[in-house]
């Protein structure tokens, strides 16, 4: 019998929950670098996005296997409308494809899907597919999978401000009783823990308007790989980096 069981598996397979000293409750990922990946491979940008979806499937599965509570994915920002009509159309088509191909497995795995962002600006088909996915999985109790589509952190805060102002105006909310919790309860992510770990691939080191309120005390990890090349191993590595971080939340421990 081995006296010292190795803590980490020496092989290169995916890690397991017990391999980590601590895991984040909520992981957010800015999946960046599809365009550069396509360019590097001399392919159309749409192919980069397609390859990005392939990478995504594995990452969602692994998040679920690890028993992480919530995963938030940045799929399309409020600023991404500024791209060419062709690229926007390719992304919209991929969104439909993704839900069509994944929804059965996700539902079977008890994953609860929530869309972060304003659905009203999306084409009918996409909006309907997103609403259907939310409704179908709404009562599931497993991984909370948040997909940000036409999402902007500022837009989310503006929306919360409007909702709170309306409640105050109607007399059902006393402005003096608005707390941080009240604000959090009017964000798309209401009821979920704050983001513990934010991963952005491709070497860019910025938030690009993602989950501004929820990331107040998130740990940031910036793997240099382009999103389509991001593997479960890279993910495990980012999770290990998180495990080694000392979080202080302003205190002195
Ligand atoms: C991220 O990849 C995916 C979306 C924004 C939808 P990009 O398309 O931003 O890739 P780069 O930054 O151009 O390489
Ligand atoms: C952020 O990436 C949005 C998504 C990954 C969906 P961008 O590539 O759009 O961000 P910027 O423009 O480099 O900041
Ligand atoms: Mg980018």
Short mmCIF file of C-alpha atoms and ligand atoms in Angstrom, two decimals:
data_model
loop_
_atom_site.label_atom_id
_atom_site.label_comp_id
_atom_site.label_asym_id
_atom_site.label_seq_id
_atom_site.Cartn_x
_atom_site.Cartn_y
_atom_site.Cartn_z
CA UNK A 1 0.00 0.00 0.00
CA UNK A 2 1.38 3.39 -0.93
CA UNK A 3 2.08 5.51 2.10
CA UNK A 4 1.96 8.71 0.19
CA UNK A 5 -0.79 8.63 -2.34
CA UNK A 6 0.03 11.24 -4.98
CA UNK A 7 -2.32 14.16 -4.69
CA UNK A 8 -2.26 14.89 -8.39
CA UNK A 9 -2.64 12.31 -11.05
CA UNK A 10 0.57 11.82 -12.95
CA UNK A 11 -1.22 10.97 -16.20
CA UNK A 12 -2.55 13.61 -18.52
CA UNK A 13 -6.23 12.84 -18.34
CA UNK A 14 -8.77 15.28 -17.00
CA UNK A 15 -8.58 16.03 -13.30
CA UNK A 16 -11.27 15.15 -10.81
CA UNK A 17 -12.93 17.10 -8.11
CA UNK A 18 -10.84 15.50 -5.37
CA UNK A 19 -7.61 16.50 -7.15
CA UNK A 20 -8.25 20.13 -6.30
CA UNK A 21 -7.69 21.66 -2.89
CA UNK A 22 -10.39 24.19 -3.69
CA UNK A 23 -12.58 24.85 -6.66
CA UNK A 24 -14.46 27.99 -7.63
CA UNK A 25 -18.23 27.94 -7.23
CA UNK A 26 -18.72 30.18 -10.24
CA UNK A 27 -16.43 30.27 -13.29
CA UNK A 28 -16.82 32.89 -16.03
CA UNK A 29 -15.10 32.50 -19.38
CA UNK A 30 -14.44 35.09 -22.07
CA UNK A 31 -13.92 32.83 -25.05
CA UNK A 32 -11.58 34.97 -27.10
CA UNK A 33 -9.32 34.35 -30.06
CA UNK A 34 -11.54 32.66 -32.65
CA UNK A 35 -10.72 35.29 -35.26
CA UNK A 36 -6.97 34.98 -34.75
CA UNK A 37 -7.25 31.19 -34.82
CA UNK A 38 -9.01 31.36 -38.19
CA UNK A 39 -6.42 33.76 -39.54
CA UNK A 40 -3.58 31.59 -38.33
CA UNK A 41 -5.09 28.63 -40.18
CA UNK A 42 -5.96 30.73 -43.23
CA UNK A 43 -9.64 30.03 -42.76
CA UNK A 44 -12.74 32.19 -42.83
CA UNK A 45 -13.56 33.76 -39.47
CA UNK A 46 -16.76 31.70 -39.28
CA UNK A 47 -14.59 28.59 -39.15
CA UNK A 48 -12.81 29.99 -36.14
CA UNK A 49 -16.13 30.42 -34.38
CA UNK A 50 -17.17 26.91 -35.39
CA UNK A 51 -13.99 25.49 -33.96
CA UNK A 52 -14.62 27.55 -30.85
CA UNK A 53 -17.94 25.78 -30.32
CA UNK A 54 -16.11 22.44 -30.50
CA UNK A 55 -13.80 23.52 -27.69
CA UNK A 56 -16.79 24.70 -25.72
CA UNK A 57 -18.56 21.34 -25.59
CA UNK A 58 -15.67 19.74 -23.74
CA UNK A 59 -15.34 22.62 -21.32
CA UNK A 60 -19.02 22.48 -20.39
CA UNK A 61 -18.81 18.70 -19.87
CA UNK A 62 -15.76 19.01 -17.68
CA UNK A 63 -17.32 21.80 -15.61
CA UNK A 64 -20.28 19.54 -15.00
CA UNK A 65 -18.07 16.54 -14.17
CA UNK A 66 -16.17 18.62 -11.62
CA UNK A 67 -19.41 19.57 -9.92
CA UNK A 68 -18.83 23.32 -10.27
CA UNK A 69 -22.00 25.22 -9.45
CA UNK A 70 -22.13 27.87 -12.16
CA UNK A 71 -20.45 28.53 -15.50
CA UNK A 72 -20.94 31.82 -17.36
CA UNK A 73 -19.87 32.01 -20.97
CA UNK A 74 -19.46 35.17 -23.01
CA UNK A 75 -20.83 34.24 -26.43
CA UNK A 76 -21.87 37.58 -27.92
CA UNK A 77 -21.45 41.05 -26.46
CA UNK A 78 -23.58 44.14 -27.01
CA UNK A 79 -20.52 45.49 -28.85
CA UNK A 80 -20.22 42.48 -31.17
CA UNK A 81 -23.01 43.93 -33.36
CA UNK A 82 -20.29 46.22 -34.68
CA UNK A 83 -18.79 43.33 -36.66
CA UNK A 84 -19.65 42.69 -40.31
CA UNK A 85 -23.16 41.49 -41.11
CA UNK A 86 -21.60 38.30 -42.41
CA UNK A 87 -19.78 37.53 -39.17
CA UNK A 88 -22.82 38.37 -37.05
CA UNK A 89 -24.93 36.05 -39.21
CA UNK A 90 -22.37 33.27 -38.82
CA UNK A 91 -22.40 33.68 -35.04
CA UNK A 92 -26.20 33.71 -34.94
CA UNK A 93 -26.31 30.52 -37.02
CA UNK A 94 -23.86 28.85 -34.65
CA UNK A 95 -25.99 29.80 -31.66
CA UNK A 96 -28.94 27.95 -33.21
CA UNK A 97 -26.79 24.95 -34.06
CA UNK A 98 -25.35 24.81 -30.60
CA UNK A 99 -28.72 24.66 -28.90
CA UNK A 100 -30.11 22.18 -31.41
CA UNK A 101 -27.21 19.79 -30.92
CA UNK A 102 -26.59 20.18 -27.18
CA UNK A 103 -29.94 20.69 -25.53
CA UNK A 104 -30.82 16.99 -25.11
CA UNK A 105 -27.53 16.13 -23.44
CA UNK A 106 -27.55 19.23 -21.27
CA UNK A 107 -31.10 18.60 -20.13
CA UNK A 108 -30.33 14.93 -19.47
CA UNK A 109 -27.41 16.03 -17.31
CA UNK A 110 -29.74 18.22 -15.26
CA UNK A 111 -28.05 21.43 -16.48
CA UNK A 112 -30.07 24.61 -16.00
CA UNK A 113 -29.62 27.08 -18.83
CA UNK A 114 -30.01 30.81 -18.34
CA UNK A 115 -29.45 33.45 -20.99
CA UNK A 116 -27.75 36.62 -19.81
CA UNK A 117 -28.56 39.56 -22.04
CA UNK A 118 -31.35 41.26 -23.92
CA UNK A 119 -33.09 38.73 -26.12
CA UNK A 120 -35.45 41.19 -27.81
CA UNK A 121 -32.81 42.39 -30.27
CA UNK A 122 -32.09 38.88 -31.51
CA UNK A 123 -33.64 37.36 -34.64
CA UNK A 124 -36.91 35.48 -33.95
CA UNK A 125 -35.48 31.99 -34.41
CA UNK A 126 -32.61 32.58 -32.05
CA UNK A 127 -34.82 34.22 -29.45
CA UNK A 128 -37.28 31.34 -29.57
CA UNK A 129 -34.55 28.72 -29.28
CA UNK A 130 -33.09 30.48 -26.26
CA UNK A 131 -36.45 30.82 -24.53
CA UNK A 132 -37.20 27.15 -25.22
CA UNK A 133 -33.86 26.08 -23.76
CA UNK A 134 -34.49 28.16 -20.64
CA UNK A 135 -38.00 26.85 -20.22
CA UNK A 136 -37.07 23.24 -20.83
CA UNK A 137 -34.21 23.26 -18.31
CA UNK A 138 -35.63 25.82 -15.89
CA UNK A 139 -36.40 23.32 -13.17
CA UNK A 140 -33.14 21.41 -13.43
CA UNK A 141 -30.96 21.47 -10.36
CA UNK A 142 -27.46 20.69 -11.69
CA UNK A 143 -24.85 22.98 -13.23
CA UNK A 144 -26.08 26.51 -13.82
CA UNK A 145 -25.03 27.29 -17.36
CA UNK A 146 -25.27 30.99 -18.10
CA UNK A 147 -24.79 31.96 -21.72
CA UNK A 148 -24.28 35.65 -22.37
CA UNK A 149 -25.77 36.67 -25.70
CA UNK A 150 -26.28 40.33 -26.58
CA UNK A 151 -24.95 40.89 -23.10
CA UNK A 152 -23.19 43.94 -21.72
CA UNK A 153 -22.34 44.51 -18.07
CA UNK A 154 -23.29 48.17 -18.27
CA UNK A 155 -26.55 47.40 -20.04
CA UNK A 156 -27.30 44.91 -17.29
CA UNK A 157 -26.73 47.55 -14.61
CA UNK A 158 -28.84 50.11 -16.49
CA UNK A 159 -31.63 47.56 -16.67
CA UNK A 160 -31.38 46.93 -12.93
CA UNK A 161 -31.47 50.69 -12.25
CA UNK A 162 -34.62 51.03 -14.34
CA UNK A 163 -36.34 48.17 -12.55
CA UNK A 164 -35.47 49.57 -9.15
CA UNK A 165 -36.55 53.08 -10.16
CA UNK A 166 -39.92 51.74 -11.29
CA UNK A 167 -40.41 49.89 -8.02
CA UNK A 168 -39.50 53.02 -6.07
CA UNK A 169 -41.80 55.15 -8.18
CA UNK A 170 -44.71 52.80 -7.59
CA UNK A 171 -44.05 52.95 -3.87
CA UNK A 172 -43.18 49.29 -3.42
CA UNK A 173 -39.49 49.94 -2.76
CA UNK A 174 -37.99 52.37 -0.30
CA UNK A 175 -34.80 53.83 -1.89
CA UNK A 176 -33.16 53.96 1.52
CA UNK A 177 -33.48 50.20 1.76
CA UNK A 178 -31.64 49.43 -1.47
CA UNK A 179 -28.59 47.31 -0.64
CA UNK A 180 -25.91 45.55 -2.66
CA UNK A 181 -28.09 42.49 -2.40
CA UNK A 182 -31.06 44.37 -3.87
CA UNK A 183 -28.98 45.34 -6.86
CA UNK A 184 -27.65 41.77 -7.26
CA UNK A 185 -31.22 40.51 -7.19
CA UNK A 186 -32.01 42.62 -10.26
CA UNK A 187 -29.16 41.25 -12.35
CA UNK A 188 -29.58 38.33 -14.74
CA UNK A 189 -27.52 36.19 -12.35
CA UNK A 190 -29.80 36.73 -9.36
CA UNK A 191 -29.56 33.97 -6.81
CA UNK A 192 -26.16 32.82 -8.02
CA UNK A 193 -22.81 33.21 -6.29
CA UNK A 194 -20.42 35.95 -7.44
CA UNK A 195 -17.84 34.98 -10.03
CA UNK A 196 -14.84 33.39 -8.27
CA UNK A 197 -12.70 32.79 -11.32
CA UNK A 198 -12.66 34.66 -14.61
CA UNK A 199 -10.77 33.07 -17.49
CA UNK A 200 -10.03 34.97 -20.68
CA UNK A 201 -8.16 33.16 -23.42
CA UNK A 202 -5.97 34.54 -26.21
CA UNK A 203 -3.77 36.71 -24.02
CA UNK A 204 -6.09 39.72 -23.93
CA UNK A 205 -6.35 41.09 -20.41
CA UNK A 206 -9.54 43.01 -20.13
CA UNK A 207 -13.13 42.51 -19.08
CA UNK A 208 -14.78 43.82 -22.27
CA UNK A 209 -17.97 44.63 -20.37
CA UNK A 210 -18.52 41.12 -18.95
CA UNK A 211 -20.18 40.63 -15.55
CA UNK A 212 -18.92 43.92 -14.12
CA UNK A 213 -20.83 43.69 -10.84
CA UNK A 214 -20.38 39.96 -10.35
CA UNK A 215 -16.60 40.04 -10.88
CA UNK A 216 -15.92 42.51 -8.08
CA UNK A 217 -13.66 40.02 -6.28
CA UNK A 218 -13.04 37.47 -9.01
CA UNK A 219 -9.58 36.01 -9.55
CA UNK A 220 -8.42 36.56 -13.14
CA UNK A 221 -6.48 34.00 -15.16
CA UNK A 222 -5.34 34.71 -18.71
CA UNK A 223 -4.26 31.59 -20.57
CA UNK A 224 -2.34 32.63 -23.70
CA UNK A 225 -4.00 30.06 -26.00
CA UNK A 226 -6.63 31.00 -28.55
CA UNK A 227 -10.09 29.79 -27.60
CA UNK A 228 -10.42 27.02 -30.27
CA UNK A 229 -7.18 25.54 -28.90
CA UNK A 230 -8.30 25.70 -25.27
CA UNK A 231 -8.46 22.17 -23.88
CA UNK A 232 -9.63 20.52 -20.68
CA UNK A 233 -5.96 20.45 -19.67
CA UNK A 234 -5.67 24.21 -20.02
CA UNK A 235 -8.87 24.51 -18.03
CA UNK A 236 -7.56 22.25 -15.26
CA UNK A 237 -4.42 24.35 -15.19
CA UNK A 238 -6.42 27.55 -14.76
CA UNK A 239 -8.40 25.90 -11.97
CA UNK A 240 -5.16 24.91 -10.27
CA UNK A 241 -3.89 28.48 -10.52
CA UNK A 242 -7.10 29.57 -8.87
CA UNK A 243 -6.53 27.01 -6.10
CA UNK A 244 -3.17 28.57 -5.38
CA UNK A 245 -4.43 32.12 -5.15
CA UNK A 246 -4.88 33.71 -1.78
CA UNK A 247 -8.13 35.62 -1.69
CA UNK A 248 -8.39 38.34 0.89
CA UNK A 249 -11.56 40.24 0.08
CA UNK A 250 -9.96 43.32 1.59
CA UNK A 251 -9.06 41.57 4.82
CA UNK A 252 -5.62 40.56 6.08
CA UNK A 253 -5.58 36.78 6.42
C1 LIG B 1 -14.27 35.59 -29.60
O1 LIG B 1 -13.37 35.49 -30.64
C2 LIG B 1 -15.66 35.18 -30.03
C3 LIG B 1 -16.63 36.28 -30.10
C4 LIG B 1 -16.39 37.53 -29.86
C5 LIG B 1 -17.95 35.91 -30.49
P1 LIG B 1 -13.00 36.75 -31.53
O2 LIG B 1 -13.81 36.68 -32.79
O3 LIG B 1 -13.12 37.99 -30.76
O4 LIG B 1 -11.47 36.44 -31.85
P2 LIG B 1 -10.33 37.50 -32.09
O5 LIG B 1 -10.24 38.36 -30.87
O6 LIG B 1 -10.71 38.28 -33.31
O7 LIG B 1 -9.11 36.67 -32.31
C1 LIG B 2 -15.39 39.74 -25.85
O1 LIG B 2 -14.48 39.56 -26.87
C2 LIG B 2 -16.73 39.18 -26.25
C3 LIG B 2 -16.82 37.74 -26.41
C4 LIG B 2 -15.84 36.88 -26.25
C5 LIG B 2 -18.12 37.26 -26.77
P1 LIG B 2 -14.19 40.68 -27.95
O2 LIG B 2 -13.13 40.11 -28.83
O3 LIG B 2 -15.44 41.11 -28.59
O4 LIG B 2 -13.63 41.88 -27.07
P2 LIG B 2 -12.65 43.07 -27.44
O5 LIG B 2 -13.29 43.83 -28.54
O6 LIG B 2 -11.36 42.45 -27.87
O7 LIG B 2 -12.51 43.85 -26.19
MG1 LIG B 3 -11.73 39.03 -29.64
#
